Amino acid sequence: MPTRRTATVEFVRGSVRGTRRRALATLPSLFTLGNMMCGFAAILVSIRGQYTLAAVLIGLSVLFDITDGAVARLVGAVTPFGLQFDSLADLVSFGLAPALLAFTLFSEGRDEWDPLGWVVCFLWVACAAIRLARFNTTIDPTADKRYFTGMPSPGAAGVVLASVFAFGDDMQGRDRLWVLLVVAVPAVLMVTNIRFRSFRSLVSPKSGRPYGLVATAVLLVIGFALFPVVTGCVLAYGYLLAPVLVPVLSPLGRLVPTRLKEALS
């Protein structure tokens, strides 16, 4: 029979394991909170006219959004609560924050109320909300997990961010209609049935593709360090146009040596 001392030791070990499991389970939610916090901060600084800082904060939200899912899969803490919480954070960071950033840019220096800017920016918020709700409620076990249906909201927000960095001065000048185009096109793509590539398998710690992940990370770091605006625009607009470009450029993939493909995958 186990002694009282043995039972006490087992109880303590069980309590420690339980505490550790609970701590690991809350870890993804901390990253989700970081996502929401950056999105909320972006809204505040947009109101103050600090557009570049707002774009940076939304970019940080994208990083937190990528990380919380990867951490959840790593620690085995993928839960319905986490899914819903992540979507609420995404609505703040990739729904409200980009819309307000675009609207304040469009309204800069204008005294009169412009209903066109209001309507287009609300279209963004509505499409982002519909996109997130559809993602949470559509359960299709036969669906290809490598693709999203409709442009994901972080990718759509990336188009706004890249545009702010590259064309921010024009957005505040005569060419304000550029803002509406940058907002309206990704907004509509969010609620279409067009397939966009998902890169969750690449960033997943259990993907088994370390070389591809490392190579991608190194290229991104070099690109953003040397040519941040160009790199951001290539990524954002490339992803926006991917459904059109991939079928056209796919034949070029045959020119890549098989060994190189295997090394990067």
Short mmCIF file of C-alpha atoms in Angstrom, two decimals:
data_model
loop_
_atom_site.label_atom_id
_atom_site.label_comp_id
_atom_site.label_asym_id
_atom_site.label_seq_id
_atom_site.Cartn_x
_atom_site.Cartn_y
_atom_site.Cartn_z
CA MET A 1 0.00 0.00 0.00
CA PRO A 2 1.26 3.50 -0.75
CA THR A 3 2.37 5.43 2.28
CA ARG A 4 0.99 8.82 3.21
CA ARG A 5 4.26 10.39 2.09
CA THR A 6 4.03 8.75 -1.34
CA ALA A 7 0.44 9.88 -1.75
CA THR A 8 1.45 13.44 -0.85
CA VAL A 9 4.27 13.41 -3.38
CA GLU A 10 1.94 12.14 -6.11
CA PHE A 11 -0.63 14.80 -5.20
CA VAL A 12 1.99 17.54 -5.47
CA ARG A 13 3.23 16.19 -8.80
CA GLY A 14 -0.32 16.05 -10.12
CA SER A 15 -0.94 19.62 -8.99
CA VAL A 16 2.25 20.80 -10.70
CA ARG A 17 1.32 19.02 -13.92
CA GLY A 18 -2.17 20.52 -13.79
CA THR A 19 -0.78 24.01 -13.20
CA ARG A 20 1.63 23.57 -16.08
CA ARG A 21 -1.14 22.41 -18.41
CA ARG A 22 -3.29 25.40 -17.47
CA ALA A 23 -0.36 27.77 -18.00
CA LEU A 24 0.34 26.30 -21.42
CA ALA A 25 -3.36 26.47 -22.31
CA THR A 26 -3.43 30.22 -21.59
CA LEU A 27 -0.25 30.96 -23.54
CA PRO A 28 -1.95 31.25 -26.99
CA SER A 29 -4.54 33.62 -25.50
CA LEU A 30 -1.75 35.95 -24.37
CA PHE A 31 -0.60 36.27 -27.98
CA THR A 32 -4.22 36.85 -29.02
CA LEU A 33 -4.44 39.63 -26.43
CA GLY A 34 -1.27 41.11 -27.92
CA ASN A 35 -2.99 41.05 -31.30
CA MET A 36 -6.04 42.87 -29.93
CA MET A 37 -3.95 45.36 -27.95
CA CYS A 38 -1.95 46.38 -31.03
CA GLY A 39 -5.15 46.72 -33.06
CA PHE A 40 -6.73 48.93 -30.40
CA ALA A 41 -3.58 51.05 -30.17
CA ALA A 42 -3.62 51.43 -33.97
CA ILE A 43 -7.15 52.84 -33.75
CA LEU A 44 -6.07 55.39 -31.14
CA VAL A 45 -3.01 56.61 -33.03
CA SER A 46 -4.98 56.77 -36.32
CA ILE A 47 -7.33 59.26 -34.66
CA ARG A 48 -4.27 61.34 -33.71
CA GLY A 49 -3.05 61.31 -37.33
CA GLN A 50 -0.06 59.03 -36.74
CA TYR A 51 -0.72 56.87 -39.79
CA THR A 52 2.67 55.21 -40.14
CA LEU A 53 2.67 54.17 -36.48
CA ALA A 54 -0.85 52.81 -36.90
CA ALA A 55 0.31 50.72 -39.86
CA VAL A 56 3.24 49.38 -37.82
CA LEU A 57 0.91 48.40 -34.98
CA ILE A 58 -1.43 46.56 -37.34
CA GLY A 59 1.64 44.79 -38.73
CA LEU A 60 2.50 43.68 -35.20
CA SER A 61 -1.05 42.37 -34.90
CA VAL A 62 -0.40 40.21 -37.96
CA LEU A 63 2.68 38.73 -36.27
CA PHE A 64 0.74 38.03 -33.07
CA ASP A 65 -2.06 36.45 -35.12
CA ILE A 66 0.38 34.10 -36.84
CA THR A 67 2.10 33.25 -33.58
CA ASP A 68 -0.96 32.47 -31.45
CA GLY A 69 -2.12 29.74 -33.82
CA ALA A 70 1.36 28.21 -34.06
CA VAL A 71 1.74 28.26 -30.26
CA ALA A 72 -1.72 26.72 -29.78
CA ARG A 73 -0.85 23.83 -32.10
CA LEU A 74 2.56 23.40 -30.48
CA VAL A 75 1.24 23.08 -26.91
CA GLY A 76 -1.94 21.24 -27.91
CA ALA A 77 -4.22 24.06 -26.76
CA VAL A 78 -6.47 24.42 -29.82
CA THR A 79 -9.91 25.05 -28.28
CA PRO A 80 -13.29 26.48 -29.38
CA PHE A 81 -12.72 29.38 -26.98
CA GLY A 82 -9.39 30.14 -28.61
CA LEU A 83 -10.99 30.11 -32.05
CA GLN A 84 -13.72 32.57 -31.05
CA PHE A 85 -11.33 34.80 -29.08
CA ASP A 86 -8.94 34.93 -32.03
CA SER A 87 -11.75 36.00 -34.36
CA LEU A 88 -12.85 38.78 -32.01
CA ALA A 89 -9.27 40.04 -31.84
CA ASP A 90 -9.01 39.85 -35.63
CA LEU A 91 -12.17 41.93 -36.00
CA VAL A 92 -10.53 44.67 -33.94
CA SER A 93 -7.10 44.49 -35.57
CA PHE A 94 -7.99 43.64 -39.17
CA GLY A 95 -11.56 44.93 -39.32
CA LEU A 96 -11.88 48.15 -37.34
CA ALA A 97 -8.25 49.32 -37.27
CA PRO A 98 -7.53 49.27 -41.05
CA ALA A 99 -10.94 50.82 -41.80
CA LEU A 100 -10.36 53.70 -39.39
CA LEU A 101 -6.81 54.17 -40.66
CA ALA A 102 -8.08 54.41 -44.24
CA PHE A 103 -10.95 56.71 -43.27
CA THR A 104 -8.75 59.14 -41.36
CA LEU A 105 -6.32 59.21 -44.29
CA PHE A 106 -9.14 59.87 -46.72
CA SER A 107 -10.60 62.60 -44.51
CA GLU A 108 -7.29 64.36 -43.81
CA GLY A 109 -7.66 68.08 -44.41
CA ARG A 110 -11.32 67.88 -45.34
CA ASP A 111 -13.86 69.89 -43.39
CA GLU A 112 -16.99 68.47 -44.99
CA TRP A 113 -18.39 65.01 -44.28
CA ASP A 114 -17.75 62.65 -47.18
CA PRO A 115 -20.28 59.80 -47.30
CA LEU A 116 -18.29 57.90 -49.94
CA GLY A 117 -15.34 57.34 -47.62
CA TRP A 118 -17.67 56.33 -44.79
CA VAL A 119 -19.53 53.79 -46.96
CA VAL A 120 -16.37 52.18 -48.37
CA CYS A 121 -14.69 51.90 -44.96
CA PHE A 122 -17.84 50.44 -43.43
CA LEU A 123 -17.86 47.95 -46.32
CA TRP A 124 -14.44 46.81 -45.09
CA VAL A 125 -15.67 46.31 -41.52
CA ALA A 126 -18.76 44.42 -42.70
CA CYS A 127 -16.79 42.16 -45.05
CA ALA A 128 -14.19 41.41 -42.37
CA ALA A 129 -16.94 40.46 -39.90
CA ILE A 130 -18.68 38.25 -42.46
CA ARG A 131 -15.36 36.64 -43.41
CA LEU A 132 -14.54 35.79 -39.79
CA ALA A 133 -18.04 34.53 -39.00
CA ARG A 134 -18.03 32.33 -42.09
CA PHE A 135 -14.62 30.93 -41.18
CA ASN A 136 -15.82 30.00 -37.67
CA THR A 137 -19.10 28.40 -38.75
CA THR A 138 -18.08 26.60 -41.94
CA ILE A 139 -16.95 23.10 -41.04
CA ASP A 140 -16.06 21.01 -44.09
CA PRO A 141 -13.88 17.98 -43.31
CA THR A 142 -13.30 17.44 -47.04
CA ALA A 143 -12.01 20.98 -47.64
CA ASP A 144 -8.39 21.44 -48.65
CA LYS A 145 -6.66 22.81 -45.54
CA ARG A 146 -3.98 24.39 -47.69
CA TYR A 147 -6.38 27.09 -48.85
CA PHE A 148 -8.71 29.73 -47.42
CA THR A 149 -12.06 30.49 -49.00
CA GLY A 150 -11.90 34.22 -49.55
CA MET A 151 -8.97 36.45 -48.74
CA PRO A 152 -8.04 36.16 -45.04
CA SER A 153 -8.45 39.38 -43.08
CA PRO A 154 -4.73 39.68 -42.10
CA GLY A 155 -3.77 39.41 -45.77
CA ALA A 156 -6.35 42.03 -46.71
CA ALA A 157 -5.05 44.31 -43.96
CA GLY A 158 -1.55 43.83 -45.36
CA VAL A 159 -2.64 45.54 -48.58
CA VAL A 160 -3.71 48.61 -46.61
CA LEU A 161 -0.45 48.63 -44.63
CA ALA A 162 1.77 48.33 -47.70
CA SER A 163 -0.21 51.08 -49.41
CA VAL A 164 0.17 53.42 -46.43
CA PHE A 165 3.95 52.97 -46.41
CA ALA A 166 4.34 53.22 -50.19
CA PHE A 167 1.72 55.81 -51.12
CA GLY A 168 0.87 57.58 -47.86
CA ASP A 169 1.59 61.06 -49.21
CA ASP A 170 -0.62 60.53 -52.27
CA MET A 171 -3.38 59.19 -50.07
CA GLN A 172 -3.47 62.52 -48.25
CA GLY A 173 -3.20 64.61 -51.40
CA ARG A 174 -5.17 64.88 -54.59
CA ASP A 175 -5.44 61.15 -55.18
CA ARG A 176 -7.62 60.30 -52.22
CA LEU A 177 -9.71 57.95 -54.34
CA TRP A 178 -6.70 55.62 -54.23
CA VAL A 179 -7.62 54.99 -50.60
CA LEU A 180 -11.08 53.79 -51.59
CA LEU A 181 -9.64 51.42 -54.20
CA VAL A 182 -7.13 49.99 -51.72
CA VAL A 183 -9.97 49.37 -49.27
CA ALA A 184 -12.76 48.21 -51.57
CA VAL A 185 -10.89 45.55 -53.56
CA PRO A 186 -9.53 43.51 -50.60
CA ALA A 187 -12.84 43.98 -48.77
CA VAL A 188 -14.80 42.33 -51.57
CA LEU A 189 -12.20 39.57 -51.93
CA MET A 190 -12.67 38.66 -48.27
CA VAL A 191 -16.24 37.49 -48.92
CA THR A 192 -15.73 35.80 -52.29
CA ASN A 193 -15.25 32.07 -52.84
CA ILE A 194 -11.84 32.63 -54.43
CA ARG A 195 -9.20 30.37 -52.89
CA PHE A 196 -6.13 31.92 -51.25
CA ARG A 197 -3.15 29.90 -50.12
CA SER A 198 -2.80 29.25 -46.40
CA PHE A 199 0.73 29.22 -45.01
CA ARG A 200 -0.16 27.67 -41.66
CA SER A 201 1.64 24.46 -42.61
CA LEU A 202 4.81 26.45 -43.30
CA VAL A 203 4.89 28.32 -40.00
CA SER A 204 3.69 25.38 -37.92
CA PRO A 205 6.40 24.07 -35.57
CA LYS A 206 5.29 20.54 -36.45
CA SER A 207 5.42 21.06 -40.20
CA GLY A 208 8.61 19.05 -40.63
CA ARG A 209 9.89 21.66 -43.10
CA PRO A 210 12.66 23.44 -41.20
CA TYR A 211 14.70 24.41 -44.25
CA GLY A 212 11.79 26.07 -46.02
CA LEU A 213 10.80 27.92 -42.85
CA VAL A 214 14.35 29.12 -42.14
CA ALA A 215 14.93 30.16 -45.76
CA THR A 216 11.67 32.10 -45.83
CA ALA A 217 12.44 33.83 -42.51
CA VAL A 218 15.95 34.81 -43.65
CA LEU A 219 14.69 36.23 -46.95
CA LEU A 220 11.97 38.23 -45.19
CA VAL A 221 14.40 39.66 -42.63
CA ILE A 222 16.86 40.68 -45.36
CA GLY A 223 14.08 42.12 -47.51
CA PHE A 224 12.52 44.20 -44.73
CA ALA A 225 15.95 45.35 -43.51
CA LEU A 226 17.15 46.55 -46.93
CA PHE A 227 13.98 47.35 -48.86
CA PRO A 228 11.07 47.47 -46.40
CA VAL A 229 8.56 49.27 -48.64
CA VAL A 230 9.31 47.16 -51.71
CA THR A 231 9.23 43.93 -49.72
CA GLY A 232 5.93 44.83 -48.09
CA CYS A 233 4.34 45.75 -51.41
CA VAL A 234 5.59 42.58 -53.12
CA LEU A 235 4.18 40.42 -50.32
CA ALA A 236 0.86 42.25 -49.97
CA TYR A 237 0.05 42.82 -53.62
CA GLY A 238 1.54 39.47 -54.60
CA TYR A 239 -0.84 37.71 -52.23
CA LEU A 240 -3.73 39.85 -53.47
CA LEU A 241 -3.00 38.84 -57.08
CA ALA A 242 -1.95 35.26 -56.29
CA PRO A 243 -5.19 33.61 -57.54
CA VAL A 244 -4.46 35.15 -60.94
CA LEU A 245 -0.66 34.89 -60.96
CA VAL A 246 -0.25 31.32 -59.71
CA PRO A 247 -2.02 29.59 -62.64
CA VAL A 248 -0.02 31.74 -65.06
CA LEU A 249 3.36 31.19 -63.40
CA SER A 250 2.91 27.57 -62.31
CA PRO A 251 4.52 26.16 -65.50
CA LEU A 252 7.75 27.92 -64.46
CA GLY A 253 7.84 25.66 -61.39
CA ARG A 254 8.91 22.80 -63.61
CA LEU A 255 12.20 24.59 -64.22
CA VAL A 256 13.14 24.35 -60.52
CA PRO A 257 15.29 21.27 -59.81
CA THR A 258 13.52 18.54 -57.83
CA ARG A 259 16.30 18.38 -55.23
CA LEU A 260 15.96 22.09 -54.52
CA LYS A 261 12.20 21.72 -54.08
CA GLU A 262 12.73 18.85 -51.62
CA ALA A 263 15.36 20.80 -49.68
CA LEU A 264 13.09 23.82 -49.29
CA SER A 265 10.09 21.72 -48.32
#
